[in-house]
C-alpha cells in the first residue's frame, strides 16, 4: 500500500517539529526558504551573542537525524491548487516545481523585522545577516529598542549585558512591558531589565512611517504619537510586533481579514479536505499561540487521524504567554509558566543538560554535531 504524502509548507520551529513527528508514518516533503532551521526564537541572544545563538538555533536540515526520512526542498512557495492537491514553488535554482500532497500542513510563519523574513536565503546569507546586525549594534554608543513584547525586552537586556558601555533604552506604549504575560513575569523581567542597566520608558507609542516594515536597524529620530519629544540613538531596533503572515501564496478565501490561515479547534482549515495549519500563521486564538505550545504533537496526531478516519483532538490555547523571555543570562535561564512563576536552569546545565539532552535528544530526537561558527567582532 502506498504511503500517504504530507507536504509541510514552511520548516521553521514548528514545521521542523511537525515533520519529525510525521516522518516515521508518512512520506513527508518539507519546503523552506532556508537551507536549515533558522529559528525565530531568542532575538536578544541572536543580536548580542550570535555564535551562541547559531549553535542552538541555526541548524542545517542534514543535521537532524529524524529529517533523514524527509525530502526537503529549498525554494519559495508561489501558489496552491487546493482542488488538485498541489502546491507550486520556485526552487533555489530558479526552476518552477509542483508538489502533490495527500495532506497539506501550512506552517509558513510570519514576517517580523529583519530576523524573520519570507525570503530565499543561502547559508552564507544567514551567516552574513547574523554578523551584520551584531556589528551594527556593537559599534553604537546608544541603542533605542522600540516595543514592549518579549523580543524587545530580550533585545534590550541582552544588548545591555553584552555591551555595558552602551546606553540602552526600552520604549513601549503601556505602563509595563510584556502586556500579554502574567503580571508575575512582567514584574520579574522589569527588575532584570533595570538591573542590566536598561532605562525603561513607558507610555511611548512610536509613529511607524508609512511603508516601513521594521526590517532594518535605523538611526533616524523616533517620533511618538503620545506627545513626547523625538528620541535619537545611534541604533534604533524596531520590535513593535508588526507581524505579517507569510500567506501571499495561498487563496484568499482560506485567510482571515488579517491574512492568517483560518482554522478550526483541531487545526484543520474549514471547508478544505486534508489541509491543516499550525504555528504563527494559524489563527487559533488572539495570541496565535500554537507556535509556542508544542501543538506539533497534536497536529501530527490529527493528520494521522485524518488518514485513518479517527477522532481529532482539540487545541486549547493558554490565556497568557509563557516560556523564556530574556534567554540565557550569566546566571542561567528562566522559563516562565503561564501563571507567571519561573523555573530556572542554572548556567552550568544549559550546554550539559538542557541543549544536548532535553532539546537535541528529547525534542528533536537527535541532532548531529557541527563545526559551524559565526565570526563576530567579539
Coordinates of C-alpha atoms in Angstrom, one line a residue:
X1 CA 0.0 0.0 0.0
X2 CA 1.4 3.4 -1.0
X3 CA 2.3 5.7 1.9
X4 CA 0.4 8.9 2.2
X5 CA 2.3 12.1 1.3
X6 CA 2.3 15.1 3.6
X7 CA 3.6 18.4 2.3
X8 CA 4.8 20.8 5.1
X9 CA 4.9 24.3 3.8
X10 CA 7.4 26.1 6.0
X11 CA 10.2 24.5 8.0
X12 CA 10.7 26.9 10.9
X13 CA 10.5 25.9 14.5
X14 CA 7.0 24.4 14.3
X15 CA 7.4 23.0 10.8
X16 CA 10.5 21.0 11.7
X17 CA 9.0 19.5 14.8
X18 CA 5.9 18.6 12.8
X19 CA 8.0 16.9 10.1
X20 CA 9.9 14.9 12.7
X21 CA 6.7 13.6 14.2
X22 CA 5.1 12.7 10.9
X23 CA 8.2 11.2 9.0
X24 CA 8.0 7.8 10.5
X25 CA 4.5 7.1 9.3
X26 CA 4.2 9.1 6.1
X27 CA 6.2 10.3 3.1
X28 CA 7.0 13.9 4.1
X29 CA 8.1 16.7 1.9
X30 CA 9.2 20.0 3.6
X31 CA 9.5 23.3 1.7
X32 CA 11.7 26.0 3.2
X33 CA 13.2 29.3 2.1
X34 CA 16.3 28.5 4.2
X35 CA 18.7 25.6 4.0
X36 CA 18.1 24.8 7.6
X37 CA 16.2 25.7 10.7
X38 CA 16.7 29.4 11.3
X39 CA 14.7 29.9 14.5
X40 CA 12.7 32.9 15.3
X41 CA 13.4 32.4 19.0
X42 CA 15.7 34.3 21.4
X43 CA 16.2 37.5 19.4
X44 CA 18.3 39.1 22.2
X45 CA 20.8 36.3 22.2
X46 CA 20.9 36.3 18.3
X47 CA 21.9 40.0 18.4
X48 CA 24.3 40.1 21.3
X49 CA 25.9 36.6 21.1
X50 CA 25.3 35.3 17.5
X51 CA 27.8 32.4 17.9
X52 CA 26.0 31.1 21.0
X53 CA 22.6 31.6 19.2
X54 CA 23.7 29.9 16.0
X55 CA 24.9 26.8 17.9
X56 CA 21.4 26.1 19.1
X57 CA 19.0 27.9 16.7
X58 CA 20.7 27.8 13.2
X59 CA 20.8 24.1 12.3
X60 CA 21.2 22.7 8.8
X61 CA 18.4 20.2 7.9
X62 CA 21.0 17.5 7.3
X63 CA 22.0 17.5 11.0
X64 CA 18.5 16.4 12.2
X65 CA 18.6 12.6 12.3
X66 CA 14.8 12.3 12.0
X67 CA 14.7 14.5 8.9
X68 CA 16.7 11.9 7.0
X69 CA 13.3 10.5 6.1
X70 CA 12.1 13.9 4.9
X71 CA 12.7 15.3 1.4
X72 CA 13.5 18.9 2.0
X73 CA 13.0 21.4 -0.9
X74 CA 14.9 24.7 -0.8
X75 CA 12.6 27.2 -2.5
X76 CA 9.9 29.9 -2.4
X77 CA 6.2 29.0 -2.4
X78 CA 4.3 30.6 -5.2
X79 CA 0.8 29.1 -5.2
X80 CA -1.6 26.3 -4.3
X81 CA -4.3 24.5 -6.2
X82 CA -6.3 23.0 -3.4
X83 CA -8.7 21.2 -5.6
X84 CA -5.8 19.4 -7.4
X85 CA -4.0 19.0 -4.1
X86 CA -0.8 20.6 -5.3
X87 CA 1.5 23.5 -4.2
X88 CA 3.7 25.4 -6.5
X89 CA 7.2 26.8 -5.8
X90 CA 10.4 28.1 -7.4
X91 CA 13.4 26.2 -6.1
X92 CA 16.8 27.8 -5.2
X93 CA 18.0 27.4 -8.8
X94 CA 15.0 29.3 -10.1
X95 CA 13.2 26.3 -11.5
X96 CA 9.4 26.1 -11.1
X97 CA 8.1 22.9 -9.4
X98 CA 4.9 21.4 -8.3
X99 CA 4.5 19.1 -5.3
X100 CA 1.4 16.9 -4.8
X101 CA 0.0 16.1 -1.4
X102 CA -2.5 13.9 0.4
X103 CA -2.4 16.3 3.3
X104 CA -1.0 19.8 3.5
X105 CA 0.3 21.5 6.6
X106 CA 0.7 25.3 6.4
X107 CA 3.4 26.5 8.8
X108 CA 5.0 29.3 6.9
X109 CA 5.1 31.6 9.9
X110 CA 5.2 35.4 9.8
X111 CA 7.5 38.2 8.7
X112 CA 8.5 40.3 11.7
X113 CA 11.6 42.5 11.4
X114 CA 14.9 41.6 9.8
X115 CA 15.2 38.4 11.9
X116 CA 12.1 36.8 10.4
X117 CA 11.5 37.3 6.7
X118 CA 10.0 35.3 3.9
X119 CA 13.0 35.5 1.5
X120 CA 15.1 32.8 -0.1
X121 CA 18.4 32.6 1.8
X122 CA 21.6 30.6 1.4
X123 CA 23.7 29.5 4.4
X124 CA 26.1 32.4 3.7
X125 CA 23.1 34.8 3.6
X126 CA 22.1 33.7 7.1
X127 CA 25.6 34.0 8.5
X128 CA 26.0 37.4 7.0
X129 CA 22.8 38.6 8.5
X130 CA 23.8 37.5 11.9
X131 CA 27.2 39.2 11.7
X132 CA 25.8 42.5 10.3
X133 CA 23.2 43.1 13.0
X134 CA 25.7 42.2 15.8
X135 CA 28.3 44.5 14.5
X136 CA 25.9 47.3 13.9
X137 CA 24.7 47.3 17.5
X138 CA 28.2 46.7 18.9
X139 CA 29.5 49.8 17.3
X140 CA 26.8 52.1 18.7
X141 CA 27.1 54.3 21.8
X142 CA 23.3 54.4 22.3
X143 CA 20.5 51.9 21.4
X144 CA 16.8 52.6 21.4
X145 CA 14.6 49.4 21.4
X146 CA 11.1 50.1 20.3
X147 CA 8.4 47.7 21.5
X148 CA 7.0 46.1 24.7
X149 CA 6.9 42.4 23.8
X150 CA 9.3 39.6 24.5
X151 CA 11.5 40.3 21.5
X152 CA 12.0 43.9 22.6
X153 CA 12.6 43.1 26.2
X154 CA 15.1 40.3 25.3
X155 CA 16.9 42.5 22.9
X156 CA 17.3 45.4 25.4
X157 CA 18.5 43.1 28.2
X158 CA 21.0 41.2 26.1
X159 CA 22.5 44.3 24.4
X160 CA 22.9 45.9 27.8
X161 CA 24.6 42.8 29.3
X162 CA 26.8 42.2 26.3
X163 CA 28.0 45.9 25.9
X164 CA 27.7 47.6 29.3
X165 CA 29.0 50.9 27.9
X166 CA 26.1 51.3 25.5
X167 CA 23.2 53.3 26.7
X168 CA 20.1 51.2 26.2
X169 CA 16.5 52.5 26.4
X170 CA 13.4 50.4 26.0
X171 CA 10.3 52.4 24.8
X172 CA 6.9 50.8 25.0
X173 CA 3.3 52.1 24.8
X174 CA 1.8 50.7 28.1
X175 CA 2.6 51.1 31.7
X176 CA 4.7 47.9 31.7
X177 CA 6.4 45.8 29.1
X178 CA 5.1 42.3 28.3
X179 CA 1.3 43.1 28.4
X180 CA 0.4 39.5 27.2
X181 CA 2.4 37.9 30.0
X182 CA 1.3 37.2 33.6
X183 CA 1.9 40.1 36.0
X184 CA 4.5 38.0 37.9
X185 CA 6.5 37.5 34.8
X186 CA 6.2 41.2 33.9
X187 CA 7.5 42.3 37.4
X188 CA 10.4 39.8 37.3
X189 CA 11.5 40.9 33.8
X190 CA 11.2 44.6 34.6
X191 CA 13.6 44.0 37.6
X192 CA 16.0 42.1 35.4
X193 CA 16.0 44.9 32.8
X194 CA 16.7 47.6 35.4
X195 CA 19.5 45.6 36.9
X196 CA 21.1 45.2 33.5
X197 CA 21.2 48.9 33.1
X198 CA 18.2 49.3 30.7
X199 CA 16.3 52.6 31.1
X200 CA 12.5 51.9 30.8
X201 CA 10.3 54.4 29.0
X202 CA 6.6 53.6 29.5
X203 CA 3.8 55.4 27.7
X204 CA 5.8 55.8 24.4
X205 CA 3.9 54.8 21.3
X206 CA 6.1 55.2 18.2
X207 CA 5.0 56.6 14.9
X208 CA 5.9 54.0 12.4
X209 CA 6.5 55.7 9.0
X210 CA 4.2 54.6 6.1
X211 CA 5.6 51.7 4.2
X212 CA 8.2 51.0 6.9
X213 CA 8.4 47.2 7.6
X214 CA 10.8 47.3 10.6
X215 CA 13.2 45.2 8.5
X216 CA 16.3 47.2 9.4
X217 CA 18.2 48.8 12.3
X218 CA 17.9 52.5 11.7
X219 CA 19.4 55.8 13.0
X220 CA 16.7 58.4 12.3
X221 CA 14.9 60.1 15.1
X222 CA 11.9 58.2 16.5
X223 CA 8.7 60.3 16.8
X224 CA 5.8 59.5 19.2
X225 CA 2.1 59.7 18.9
X226 CA 1.9 60.0 22.6
X227 CA 3.4 63.6 22.7
X228 CA 7.0 63.1 23.8
X229 CA 9.8 64.8 22.0
X230 CA 11.7 62.7 19.4
X231 CA 14.4 60.4 20.5
X232 CA 17.7 59.9 18.8
X233 CA 20.0 57.0 19.2
X234 CA 22.9 55.6 17.2
X235 CA 20.9 52.4 16.5
X236 CA 17.2 52.0 16.7
X237 CA 15.9 48.4 16.9
X238 CA 12.2 48.1 15.9
X239 CA 10.5 45.2 17.7
X240 CA 6.9 46.6 17.6
X241 CA 5.1 43.3 16.8
X242 CA 4.0 44.3 13.3
X243 CA 3.8 40.7 12.1
X244 CA 2.7 39.9 8.6
X245 CA 1.6 36.3 7.8
X246 CA 3.5 34.6 5.0
X247 CA 0.4 33.7 3.1
X248 CA 0.6 35.6 -0.2
X249 CA 0.9 32.2 -2.0
X250 CA -2.4 31.0 -0.6
X251 CA -6.0 31.5 -1.9
X252 CA -7.6 34.5 -0.1
X253 CA -10.7 32.5 0.9
X254 CA -8.8 30.4 3.4
X255 CA -7.5 33.5 5.2
X256 CA -9.0 35.8 7.8
X257 CA -9.2 39.6 7.5
X258 CA -5.5 40.0 8.6
X259 CA -4.2 37.3 6.2
X260 CA -3.8 34.5 8.8
X261 CA -5.0 31.0 8.0
X262 CA -8.4 30.2 9.4
X263 CA -8.5 27.0 11.4
X264 CA -11.0 25.0 13.5
X265 CA -10.2 23.9 17.0
X266 CA -8.5 20.8 15.7
X267 CA -6.2 22.9 13.4
X268 CA -7.9 22.0 10.2
X269 CA -8.7 24.7 7.6
X270 CA -12.5 24.8 7.4
X271 CA -14.0 23.6 4.1
X272 CA -10.8 22.2 2.8
X273 CA -10.2 18.4 2.9
X274 CA -6.8 17.5 4.3
X275 CA -5.5 21.0 4.9
X276 CA -4.1 22.0 8.3
X277 CA -2.3 25.0 9.7
X278 CA -0.1 25.5 12.8
X279 CA 2.3 28.0 14.3
X280 CA 2.3 31.8 14.0
X281 CA 0.5 31.7 10.7
X282 CA -2.6 29.9 12.1
X283 CA -5.4 32.0 13.5
X284 CA -6.0 29.7 16.5
X285 CA -6.5 32.4 19.1
X286 CA -5.7 36.1 19.6
X287 CA -2.1 35.2 20.6
X288 CA -1.8 32.6 17.7
X289 CA -0.2 30.5 20.4
X290 CA 0.2 27.1 18.7
X291 CA 3.7 28.1 17.7
X292 CA 4.8 28.2 21.4
X293 CA 2.8 25.4 22.9
X294 CA 4.1 22.3 21.2
X295 CA 1.0 21.9 19.0
X296 CA 3.1 20.0 16.6
X297 CA 2.3 16.8 18.5
X298 CA -1.4 17.4 18.4
X299 CA -1.3 18.3 14.8
X300 CA 0.7 15.1 13.9
X301 CA -1.9 13.0 15.7
X302 CA -4.7 14.8 13.9
X303 CA -3.1 14.2 10.5
X304 CA -2.8 10.5 11.3
X305 CA -6.5 10.5 12.5
X306 CA -7.5 12.2 9.2
X307 CA -6.0 9.4 7.1
X308 CA -7.4 6.7 9.4
X309 CA -10.8 8.2 9.9
X310 CA -10.2 8.7 13.6
X311 CA -11.2 11.3 16.2
X312 CA -9.5 14.7 16.1
X313 CA -8.1 16.3 19.2
X314 CA -8.7 19.9 20.2
X315 CA -6.1 22.6 20.6
X316 CA -6.7 24.6 23.8
X317 CA -4.6 27.8 23.9
X318 CA -3.3 29.2 27.2
X319 CA -4.6 32.5 28.4
X320 CA -1.2 34.2 28.6
X321 CA 2.2 33.9 27.0
X322 CA 4.8 31.7 28.7
X323 CA 8.3 30.5 28.1
X324 CA 11.7 32.1 28.1
X325 CA 11.8 35.9 27.8
X326 CA 15.4 37.1 28.2
X327 CA 17.1 33.9 27.1
X328 CA 20.2 32.5 28.7
X329 CA 21.8 35.0 31.1
X330 CA 25.1 34.7 33.1
X331 CA 23.1 33.2 36.0
X332 CA 21.2 30.7 33.8
X333 CA 17.8 30.5 32.0
X334 CA 14.5 31.5 33.4
X335 CA 11.4 29.9 31.9
X336 CA 8.0 31.4 32.9
X337 CA 4.9 29.2 33.3
X338 CA 1.5 30.6 32.2
X339 CA 0.9 31.6 35.9
X340 CA 4.0 33.8 35.9
X341 CA 6.2 31.6 38.1
X342 CA 9.6 30.9 36.8
X343 CA 11.7 27.7 36.6
X344 CA 15.4 28.3 36.5
X345 CA 18.0 26.2 34.6
X346 CA 21.4 27.0 36.2
X347 CA 24.1 28.2 33.8
X348 CA 26.1 25.1 34.0
X349 CA 23.2 23.0 32.9
X350 CA 22.5 24.8 29.6
X351 CA 25.1 23.1 27.5
X352 CA 25.5 20.0 29.6
X353 CA 21.8 19.1 30.1
X354 CA 19.2 21.4 28.5
X355 CA 20.5 21.6 25.0
X356 CA 22.1 18.2 24.5
X357 CA 19.6 16.0 26.3
X358 CA 16.3 17.9 26.6
X359 CA 16.4 19.8 23.3
X360 CA 18.6 17.9 20.8
X361 CA 17.9 14.4 22.1
X362 CA 14.5 14.7 23.6
X363 CA 12.6 17.3 21.4
X364 CA 14.4 16.9 18.1
X365 CA 15.2 13.2 18.6
X366 CA 18.9 13.5 17.6
X367 CA 21.0 16.3 16.2
X368 CA 24.4 15.7 14.6
X369 CA 27.4 17.8 15.7
X370 CA 28.6 20.7 13.6
X371 CA 31.7 22.9 13.4
X372 CA 29.6 26.0 12.4
X373 CA 30.9 29.2 13.8
X374 CA 29.9 32.8 13.0
X375 CA 33.0 35.0 13.3
X376 CA 32.0 38.3 15.0
X377 CA 33.7 41.4 16.4
X378 CA 33.7 40.0 19.9

